[in-house]
Amino acid sequence: MIKKPFLEALKGHVADHPPFWLMRQAGRYLPEYRQLRASAGGFLDLCLDPIKACEITLQPLRRYDMDAAILFSDILIVPFALGQSLQFLEGEGPCLDPVRSADDLSRLRLEGLLATAQPVFEAVSRIKASLAPEKTLIGFAGSPWTVACYMVEGGGSKEYAHVKGFAYRDPQGFKALLELLSHATIDYLCAQIDAGAEAIQLFDSWAGIVSADDFEDFVIKPTVSIVSALKARHPHIPIIGFPRMASLGLADYLRATQINGLSLDPGVPLSWAKEHLQAPMLHKGLSVTLQGNLDPCLLLAGGAVMRRAVEKILTVMQGVPFIFNLGHGVIKETPPSHVAQLAALIRGQESHDA
Ligand code: CP3
């Protein structure tokens, strides 16, 4: 059987060169994506078109031969499939009809989720059928807290005052929202796994704005319920958690969730994570693979400044289970040649500074 370097790393194996993929590796920095996007109705139409979603997923692998493909979709498909209205407005990002009360919540329906999201699962099957045997297909979802942020705010936000306002004003109602999202996410991810996803990443992009006293209830508990349900049904599917900017919450998150991989934002020194997050787990006989965490702005800059940062990461993480990635998604202005330079550096190939 052909071994998949990405899955091997998640089992705790160490290779000469770490496997790599990039968050938002498919998207607007690629001219072939922009071309396909222009011919489709909009971003949501792309996500719900299995043939186009499959094509976009594979675009970055054709150029850079990453070790893993991530399903082209969005974390907001879950609220959309629960019945919340969703639009992606040009230049503004997502726009949803906000959910701010028990009444709004009562209009969301778990029952229609799998049927509405069916094109996503069909995209997963298509991608899986077209991937080379040494490549891994990553499925994903947002974590309940982060998805709730968008659902309650009605889009992106600076202060996240509505979502926190809901949580503090009506703790029972907010708990019900997080529980609904946990159930929805479990069904949604199990369907991705049944369709062919071989690993899962849970994006908790806004974990870092939660106050220390709420971190357990808003971030850890919903994640634990998802991880334990997935592990009960699909024990061999590895799960990577990405609690972005969780800083002092990282150790508790790791201990409580027992995820296989921990994706780190650029603010976490990898040498510290290796010593204080990874090593204590290894001592207990539990392996955790670290992933990350090059600043996407260094990929945007390219050249010698990026090369030095990549070399530092590779040196620090030599000899321990590691997957190379960015600390957040590829920025849309990134020149594609910088991604080629990055791929060459990770593989230890000769590279001319772009
Ligand atoms: O990583 C990948 O290549 C897979 C595809 C993917 C997308 N979104 C495609 C996308 C994944 C994994 C996501 C996750 C996602 N979506 C997150 C978590 C990760 C993160 O970035 O923090 C979040 C918070 C969202 C919600 C979302 N989707 C926002 C806030 C936006 C608008 C902001 C922006 O960059 O325009 C989107 C749109 C979106 N999702 C695009 C893509 C390629 C841009 C759509 C376009 O205009 O073509």
Short mmCIF file of C-alpha atoms and ligand atoms in Angstrom, two decimals:
data_model
loop_
_atom_site.label_atom_id
_atom_site.label_comp_id
_atom_site.label_asym_id
_atom_site.label_seq_id
_atom_site.Cartn_x
_atom_site.Cartn_y
_atom_site.Cartn_z
CA MET A 1 0.00 0.00 0.00
CA ILE A 2 1.24 3.48 -0.84
CA LYS A 3 1.83 5.51 2.30
CA LYS A 4 0.37 8.98 2.57
CA PRO A 5 2.93 11.35 4.15
CA PHE A 6 0.22 13.60 5.61
CA LEU A 7 -1.55 10.72 7.40
CA GLU A 8 1.80 9.26 8.50
CA ALA A 9 2.67 12.59 10.17
CA LEU A 10 -0.67 12.54 11.99
CA LYS A 11 0.19 9.07 13.30
CA GLY A 12 3.32 10.56 14.83
CA HIS A 13 5.86 9.58 12.17
CA VAL A 14 8.72 11.93 11.32
CA ALA A 15 9.93 12.32 7.72
CA ASP A 16 13.06 13.98 6.25
CA HIS A 17 10.86 16.77 4.93
CA PRO A 18 7.51 17.50 6.61
CA PRO A 19 4.33 17.07 4.56
CA PHE A 20 2.63 20.35 3.74
CA TRP A 21 -0.60 22.04 2.70
CA LEU A 22 -1.80 25.60 3.15
CA MET A 23 -5.01 26.94 4.63
CA ARG A 24 -6.93 28.66 1.79
CA GLN A 25 -4.60 26.98 -0.70
CA ALA A 26 -7.45 27.17 -3.23
CA GLY A 27 -8.78 30.65 -3.81
CA ARG A 28 -8.36 34.14 -5.11
CA TYR A 29 -4.55 34.30 -5.33
CA LEU A 30 -4.77 31.73 -8.17
CA PRO A 31 -5.70 33.09 -11.62
CA GLU A 32 -7.37 29.78 -12.54
CA TYR A 33 -9.66 30.16 -9.49
CA ARG A 34 -10.55 33.75 -10.39
CA GLN A 35 -11.38 32.64 -13.90
CA LEU A 36 -13.71 29.86 -12.77
CA ARG A 37 -15.25 32.14 -10.12
CA ALA A 38 -16.05 34.77 -12.76
CA SER A 39 -17.94 32.20 -14.84
CA ALA A 40 -20.02 30.96 -11.85
CA GLY A 41 -22.94 32.78 -10.23
CA GLY A 42 -21.12 33.51 -6.99
CA PHE A 43 -19.03 31.94 -4.24
CA LEU A 44 -21.93 29.98 -2.74
CA ASP A 45 -22.82 28.59 -6.18
CA LEU A 46 -19.24 27.37 -6.50
CA CYS A 47 -19.46 25.63 -3.12
CA LEU A 48 -22.70 23.91 -4.13
CA ASP A 49 -21.47 22.78 -7.57
CA PRO A 50 -19.67 19.44 -7.07
CA ILE A 51 -17.85 19.55 -10.42
CA LYS A 52 -16.51 23.10 -9.92
CA ALA A 53 -15.75 22.55 -6.21
CA CYS A 54 -13.76 19.45 -7.17
CA GLU A 55 -11.87 21.32 -9.89
CA ILE A 56 -10.99 24.22 -7.53
CA THR A 57 -9.85 21.81 -4.79
CA LEU A 58 -7.37 20.22 -7.20
CA GLN A 59 -6.01 23.48 -8.70
CA PRO A 60 -3.32 24.15 -6.06
CA LEU A 61 -2.14 20.51 -6.08
CA ARG A 62 -1.54 20.69 -9.84
CA ARG A 63 0.74 23.67 -9.34
CA TYR A 64 2.49 22.83 -6.08
CA ASP A 65 1.87 19.14 -5.42
CA MET A 66 0.81 19.60 -1.79
CA ASP A 67 0.49 16.44 0.32
CA ALA A 68 -3.15 17.13 1.10
CA ALA A 69 -6.15 18.61 -0.67
CA ILE A 70 -8.72 20.46 1.42
CA LEU A 71 -12.30 20.31 0.24
CA PHE A 72 -13.23 23.61 -1.38
CA SER A 73 -16.21 24.81 0.62
CA ASP A 74 -16.89 27.12 3.56
CA ILE A 75 -17.63 26.86 7.28
CA LEU A 76 -20.87 28.79 6.70
CA ILE A 77 -22.44 25.94 4.70
CA VAL A 78 -23.63 24.53 8.06
CA PRO A 79 -25.78 27.56 9.03
CA PHE A 80 -26.98 27.76 5.42
CA ALA A 81 -28.02 24.09 5.52
CA LEU A 82 -29.77 24.70 8.86
CA GLY A 83 -31.96 27.23 7.06
CA GLN A 84 -30.24 30.56 7.79
CA SER A 85 -30.07 32.91 4.83
CA LEU A 86 -26.52 33.41 3.54
CA GLN A 87 -24.95 35.57 0.86
CA PHE A 88 -21.36 36.34 0.04
CA LEU A 89 -21.21 39.95 -1.06
CA GLU A 90 -18.39 41.05 -3.34
CA GLY A 91 -15.72 42.77 -1.26
CA GLU A 92 -17.73 42.45 1.98
CA GLY A 93 -17.61 38.79 2.86
CA PRO A 94 -20.46 36.75 4.31
CA CYS A 95 -23.83 38.26 5.17
CA LEU A 96 -26.42 36.29 7.19
CA ASP A 97 -29.83 37.07 8.71
CA PRO A 98 -28.69 37.27 12.35
CA VAL A 99 -29.86 34.71 14.93
CA ARG A 100 -30.20 36.59 18.23
CA SER A 101 -33.03 35.04 20.22
CA ALA A 102 -34.69 31.73 21.11
CA ASP A 103 -37.28 32.59 18.48
CA ASP A 104 -34.67 32.97 15.72
CA LEU A 105 -33.10 29.73 16.92
CA SER A 106 -36.40 27.84 16.69
CA ARG A 107 -36.50 28.50 12.93
CA LEU A 108 -33.28 26.52 12.32
CA ARG A 109 -33.79 22.87 11.36
CA LEU A 110 -31.34 20.01 11.76
CA GLU A 111 -33.52 17.73 9.61
CA GLY A 112 -32.77 19.38 6.26
CA LEU A 113 -29.03 19.67 6.81
CA LEU A 114 -27.75 16.60 4.98
CA ALA A 115 -30.07 17.05 2.01
CA THR A 116 -29.10 20.72 1.51
CA ALA A 117 -25.41 19.93 1.91
CA GLN A 118 -25.59 16.95 -0.47
CA PRO A 119 -23.57 18.72 -3.24
CA VAL A 120 -20.70 19.10 -0.73
CA PHE A 121 -20.62 15.35 -0.11
CA GLU A 122 -20.76 14.71 -3.83
CA ALA A 123 -17.78 17.05 -4.26
CA VAL A 124 -15.90 15.03 -1.62
CA SER A 125 -16.53 11.76 -3.53
CA ARG A 126 -15.39 13.31 -6.79
CA ILE A 127 -12.21 14.76 -5.29
CA LYS A 128 -11.40 11.47 -3.59
CA ALA A 129 -11.80 9.60 -6.88
CA SER A 130 -9.42 12.00 -8.69
CA LEU A 131 -6.68 12.25 -6.04
CA ALA A 132 -3.35 10.44 -6.45
CA PRO A 133 -2.98 7.60 -3.90
CA GLU A 134 -0.26 9.34 -1.90
CA LYS A 135 -2.43 12.44 -1.34
CA THR A 136 -4.87 12.92 1.54
CA LEU A 137 -8.29 14.55 1.35
CA ILE A 138 -9.07 16.82 4.29
CA GLY A 139 -12.72 17.52 5.15
CA PHE A 140 -13.57 20.37 7.49
CA ALA A 141 -16.08 22.37 9.45
CA GLY A 142 -16.03 25.44 11.64
CA SER A 143 -16.21 24.90 15.38
CA PRO A 144 -19.55 25.81 16.99
CA TRP A 145 -18.18 28.97 18.66
CA THR A 146 -16.73 30.41 15.44
CA VAL A 147 -19.79 29.49 13.37
CA ALA A 148 -22.03 31.01 16.09
CA CYS A 149 -20.01 34.25 15.83
CA TYR A 150 -21.02 34.63 12.16
CA MET A 151 -24.59 33.44 12.78
CA VAL A 152 -25.25 35.92 15.58
CA GLU A 153 -23.29 38.87 14.19
CA GLY A 154 -24.76 38.30 10.73
CA GLY A 155 -21.24 38.41 9.23
CA GLY A 156 -17.76 39.40 10.29
CA SER A 157 -17.32 41.79 13.21
CA LYS A 158 -14.70 43.78 15.11
CA GLU A 159 -16.03 43.49 18.65
CA TYR A 160 -18.21 40.38 18.55
CA ALA A 161 -20.52 42.21 20.95
CA HIS A 162 -23.75 40.65 19.61
CA VAL A 163 -22.58 37.07 20.04
CA LYS A 164 -21.19 37.73 23.51
CA GLY A 165 -24.29 39.79 24.32
CA PHE A 166 -26.50 36.80 23.40
CA ALA A 167 -24.29 34.44 25.46
CA TYR A 168 -24.41 36.66 28.57
CA ARG A 169 -28.05 37.75 28.30
CA ASP A 170 -29.46 34.30 27.57
CA PRO A 171 -26.94 31.61 28.60
CA GLN A 172 -29.48 28.79 28.12
CA GLY A 173 -30.44 29.97 24.63
CA PHE A 174 -26.78 30.35 23.65
CA LYS A 175 -25.99 26.89 25.03
CA ALA A 176 -28.83 25.53 22.88
CA LEU A 177 -27.28 27.22 19.82
CA LEU A 178 -23.85 25.69 20.53
CA GLU A 179 -25.48 22.28 21.06
CA LEU A 180 -27.46 22.52 17.83
CA LEU A 181 -24.24 23.41 16.02
CA SER A 182 -22.37 20.51 17.66
CA HIS A 183 -25.03 18.04 16.47
CA ALA A 184 -25.10 19.59 13.01
CA THR A 185 -21.32 19.52 12.75
CA ILE A 186 -21.16 15.85 13.78
CA ASP A 187 -23.72 14.85 11.11
CA TYR A 188 -22.04 17.06 8.51
CA LEU A 189 -18.53 15.72 9.17
CA CYS A 190 -19.66 12.08 9.34
CA ALA A 191 -21.25 12.54 5.91
CA GLN A 192 -17.95 14.00 4.59
CA ILE A 193 -16.08 11.00 6.01
CA ASP A 194 -18.61 8.57 4.49
CA ALA A 195 -18.08 10.32 1.14
CA GLY A 196 -14.28 9.92 1.34
CA ALA A 197 -12.69 12.55 3.62
CA GLU A 198 -9.62 10.96 5.25
CA ALA A 199 -8.85 13.58 7.90
CA ILE A 200 -10.80 16.45 9.44
CA GLN A 201 -9.83 19.97 10.43
CA LEU A 202 -11.98 21.98 12.84
CA PHE A 203 -11.53 25.72 12.29
CA ASP A 204 -12.02 27.78 15.45
CA SER A 205 -10.84 31.07 13.99
CA TRP A 206 -12.32 33.17 16.81
CA ALA A 207 -11.28 30.99 19.79
CA GLY A 208 -8.91 33.81 20.77
CA ILE A 209 -11.60 36.38 21.56
CA VAL A 210 -13.30 34.24 24.21
CA SER A 211 -12.60 35.33 27.79
CA ALA A 212 -10.68 32.87 29.96
CA ASP A 213 -13.75 32.10 32.11
CA ASP A 214 -15.83 31.12 29.06
CA PHE A 215 -13.16 29.19 27.16
CA GLU A 216 -14.25 25.86 28.64
CA ASP A 217 -17.95 26.29 27.78
CA PHE A 218 -17.67 28.06 24.42
CA VAL A 219 -14.59 26.43 22.90
CA ILE A 220 -13.57 23.25 24.70
CA LYS A 221 -16.92 21.56 25.45
CA PRO A 222 -18.40 21.80 21.93
CA THR A 223 -15.07 20.61 20.46
CA VAL A 224 -14.93 17.66 22.87
CA SER A 225 -18.47 16.62 21.94
CA ILE A 226 -17.62 16.69 18.22
CA VAL A 227 -14.28 14.89 18.61
CA SER A 228 -15.74 12.17 20.83
CA ALA A 229 -18.71 11.54 18.50
CA LEU A 230 -16.43 11.35 15.44
CA LYS A 231 -13.96 9.08 17.24
CA ALA A 232 -16.82 6.76 18.31
CA ARG A 233 -18.02 6.40 14.73
CA HIS A 234 -14.74 6.75 12.83
CA PRO A 235 -11.87 5.92 15.21
CA HIS A 236 -9.21 5.94 12.47
CA ILE A 237 -9.96 9.38 11.03
CA PRO A 238 -7.47 11.90 12.46
CA ILE A 239 -8.74 15.29 13.60
CA ILE A 240 -6.77 18.55 13.59
CA GLY A 241 -7.96 21.41 15.77
CA PHE A 242 -7.21 25.06 14.98
CA PRO A 243 -8.14 27.19 17.99
CA ARG A 244 -6.68 30.36 16.54
CA MET A 245 -5.09 32.79 19.01
CA ALA A 246 -6.20 30.63 21.96
CA SER A 247 -2.80 31.39 23.60
CA LEU A 248 -3.05 30.35 27.28
CA GLY A 249 -6.04 28.15 26.46
CA LEU A 250 -4.01 25.88 24.15
CA ALA A 251 -2.81 23.41 26.78
CA ASP A 252 -6.31 22.86 28.22
CA TYR A 253 -7.74 22.55 24.72
CA LEU A 254 -5.21 19.88 23.81
CA ARG A 255 -5.60 17.91 27.05
CA ALA A 256 -9.40 17.96 26.93
CA THR A 257 -9.98 17.30 23.23
CA GLN A 258 -7.21 14.73 22.59
CA ILE A 259 -7.09 15.75 18.94
CA ASN A 260 -4.42 14.18 16.72
CA GLY A 261 -3.14 17.46 15.30
CA LEU A 262 -2.91 20.99 16.66
CA SER A 263 -2.69 23.82 14.13
CA LEU A 264 -0.95 26.91 15.49
CA ASP A 265 -1.30 30.58 14.59
CA PRO A 266 1.83 32.70 13.98
CA GLY A 267 1.78 34.05 17.55
CA VAL A 268 2.80 30.72 19.11
CA PRO A 269 6.58 30.07 19.12
CA LEU A 270 7.02 26.55 17.74
CA SER A 271 9.93 25.87 20.11
CA TRP A 272 7.58 26.60 23.03
CA ALA A 273 4.76 24.49 21.55
CA LYS A 274 7.15 21.59 21.05
CA GLU A 275 8.32 21.70 24.65
CA HIS A 276 5.13 22.67 26.49
CA LEU A 277 2.34 21.21 24.36
CA GLN A 278 3.73 18.30 22.33
CA ALA A 279 6.35 16.80 24.70
CA PRO A 280 4.00 16.43 27.72
CA MET A 281 1.50 14.52 25.53
CA LEU A 282 4.27 12.26 24.19
CA HIS A 283 5.32 11.52 27.79
CA LYS A 284 1.82 10.26 28.45
CA GLY A 285 2.05 8.03 25.39
CA LEU A 286 -0.29 10.28 23.43
CA SER A 287 1.04 11.62 20.19
CA VAL A 288 0.06 15.06 18.91
CA THR A 289 1.31 16.41 15.62
CA LEU A 290 1.86 20.15 15.43
CA GLN A 291 0.90 22.07 12.29
CA GLY A 292 1.67 25.60 11.19
CA ASN A 293 2.59 28.34 11.56
CA LEU A 294 4.31 30.58 9.00
CA ASP A 295 2.81 34.08 9.01
CA PRO A 296 0.76 34.43 5.77
CA CYS A 297 2.30 37.91 5.41
CA LEU A 298 5.72 36.29 5.06
CA LEU A 299 4.35 34.25 2.17
CA LEU A 300 3.02 37.49 0.74
CA ALA A 301 6.49 39.05 1.09
CA GLY A 302 8.40 36.03 -0.28
CA GLY A 303 12.14 36.25 -0.90
CA ALA A 304 14.87 36.09 1.74
CA VAL A 305 12.68 37.14 4.67
CA MET A 306 10.34 34.22 4.01
CA ARG A 307 13.26 31.83 3.41
CA ARG A 308 14.79 32.63 6.79
CA ALA A 309 11.46 32.10 8.57
CA VAL A 310 10.83 28.79 6.79
CA GLU A 311 14.34 27.55 7.57
CA LYS A 312 13.83 28.42 11.23
CA ILE A 313 10.56 26.48 11.36
CA LEU A 314 12.14 23.47 9.65
CA THR A 315 15.11 23.51 12.04
CA VAL A 316 13.00 23.84 15.18
CA MET A 317 10.59 21.09 14.14
CA GLN A 318 13.22 18.61 12.93
CA GLY A 319 12.73 15.21 14.54
CA VAL A 320 9.20 15.73 15.89
CA PRO A 321 5.81 15.01 14.24
CA PHE A 322 5.03 18.11 12.18
CA ILE A 323 2.97 19.30 9.21
CA PHE A 324 4.08 22.52 7.53
CA ASN A 325 1.32 25.08 7.01
CA LEU A 326 0.62 28.77 7.43
CA GLY A 327 -0.64 30.25 10.69
CA HIS A 328 -3.81 31.38 8.86
CA GLY A 329 -5.11 31.41 5.28
CA VAL A 330 -3.24 32.49 2.14
CA ILE A 331 -3.80 36.20 1.55
CA LYS A 332 -5.45 36.93 -1.79
CA GLU A 333 -2.69 39.29 -3.03
CA THR A 334 -0.02 36.55 -2.61
CA PRO A 335 1.99 36.02 -5.83
CA PRO A 336 1.68 32.37 -6.91
CA SER A 337 5.47 32.29 -7.45
CA HIS A 338 5.97 32.76 -3.69
CA VAL A 339 3.98 29.60 -3.05
CA ALA A 340 6.28 27.78 -5.49
CA GLN A 341 9.29 29.15 -3.59
CA LEU A 342 7.77 27.96 -0.31
CA ALA A 343 7.06 24.45 -1.67
CA ALA A 344 10.68 24.16 -2.85
CA LEU A 345 12.05 25.30 0.53
CA ILE A 346 9.92 22.78 2.44
CA ARG A 347 11.11 20.00 0.15
CA GLY A 348 14.73 21.07 0.58
CA GLN A 349 15.06 21.84 -3.12
CA GLU A 350 17.24 24.51 -4.65
CA SER A 351 15.23 27.72 -4.83
CA HIS A 352 15.86 31.16 -6.23
CA ASP A 353 14.33 33.87 -4.07
CA ALA A 354 11.15 35.06 -5.74
O1 CP3 B 1 -8.65 26.32 2.76
C1 CP3 B 1 -9.18 26.09 1.66
O2 CP3 B 1 -8.60 26.27 0.57
C2 CP3 B 1 -10.57 25.47 1.63
C3 CP3 B 1 -11.68 26.36 1.48
C4 CP3 B 1 -12.11 27.26 2.63
C5 CP3 B 1 -12.73 28.51 2.40
N1 CP3 B 1 -13.14 29.02 3.59
C6 CP3 B 1 -12.96 29.12 1.06
C7 CP3 B 1 -13.33 30.53 0.96
C8 CP3 B 1 -12.07 27.06 4.02
C9 CP3 B 1 -11.45 25.94 4.83
C10 CP3 B 1 -12.73 28.18 4.62
C11 CP3 B 1 -12.96 28.31 6.05
C12 CP3 B 1 -13.52 29.55 6.58
N2 CP3 B 1 -14.53 30.30 6.05
C13 CP3 B 1 -13.16 30.11 7.84
C14 CP3 B 1 -12.17 29.52 8.81
C15 CP3 B 1 -10.76 29.83 8.43
C16 CP3 B 1 -10.39 31.27 8.53
O3 CP3 B 1 -10.10 31.86 7.46
O4 CP3 B 1 -10.38 31.82 9.64
C17 CP3 B 1 -13.94 31.26 8.02
C18 CP3 B 1 -13.90 32.19 9.20
C19 CP3 B 1 -14.82 31.37 6.88
C20 CP3 B 1 -15.88 32.40 6.65
C21 CP3 B 1 -15.61 33.19 5.44
N3 CP3 B 1 -15.67 32.71 4.14
C22 CP3 B 1 -15.27 34.56 5.38
C23 CP3 B 1 -15.09 35.47 6.58
C24 CP3 B 1 -15.12 34.88 4.02
C25 CP3 B 1 -14.89 36.25 3.44
C26 CP3 B 1 -13.52 36.73 3.68
C27 CP3 B 1 -12.71 36.63 2.44
O5 CP3 B 1 -11.57 36.15 2.53
O6 CP3 B 1 -13.22 37.06 1.41
C28 CP3 B 1 -15.35 33.71 3.27
C29 CP3 B 1 -15.27 33.58 1.80
C30 CP3 B 1 -14.35 32.52 1.26
N4 CP3 B 1 -14.20 31.24 1.75
C31 CP3 B 1 -13.54 32.65 0.09
C32 CP3 B 1 -12.90 31.41 -0.11
C33 CP3 B 1 -12.00 31.01 -1.23
C34 CP3 B 1 -13.46 33.87 -0.79
C35 CP3 B 1 -14.62 33.80 -1.71
C36 CP3 B 1 -14.47 34.56 -2.99
O7 CP3 B 1 -14.77 35.75 -2.99
O8 CP3 B 1 -14.08 33.94 -4.00
#
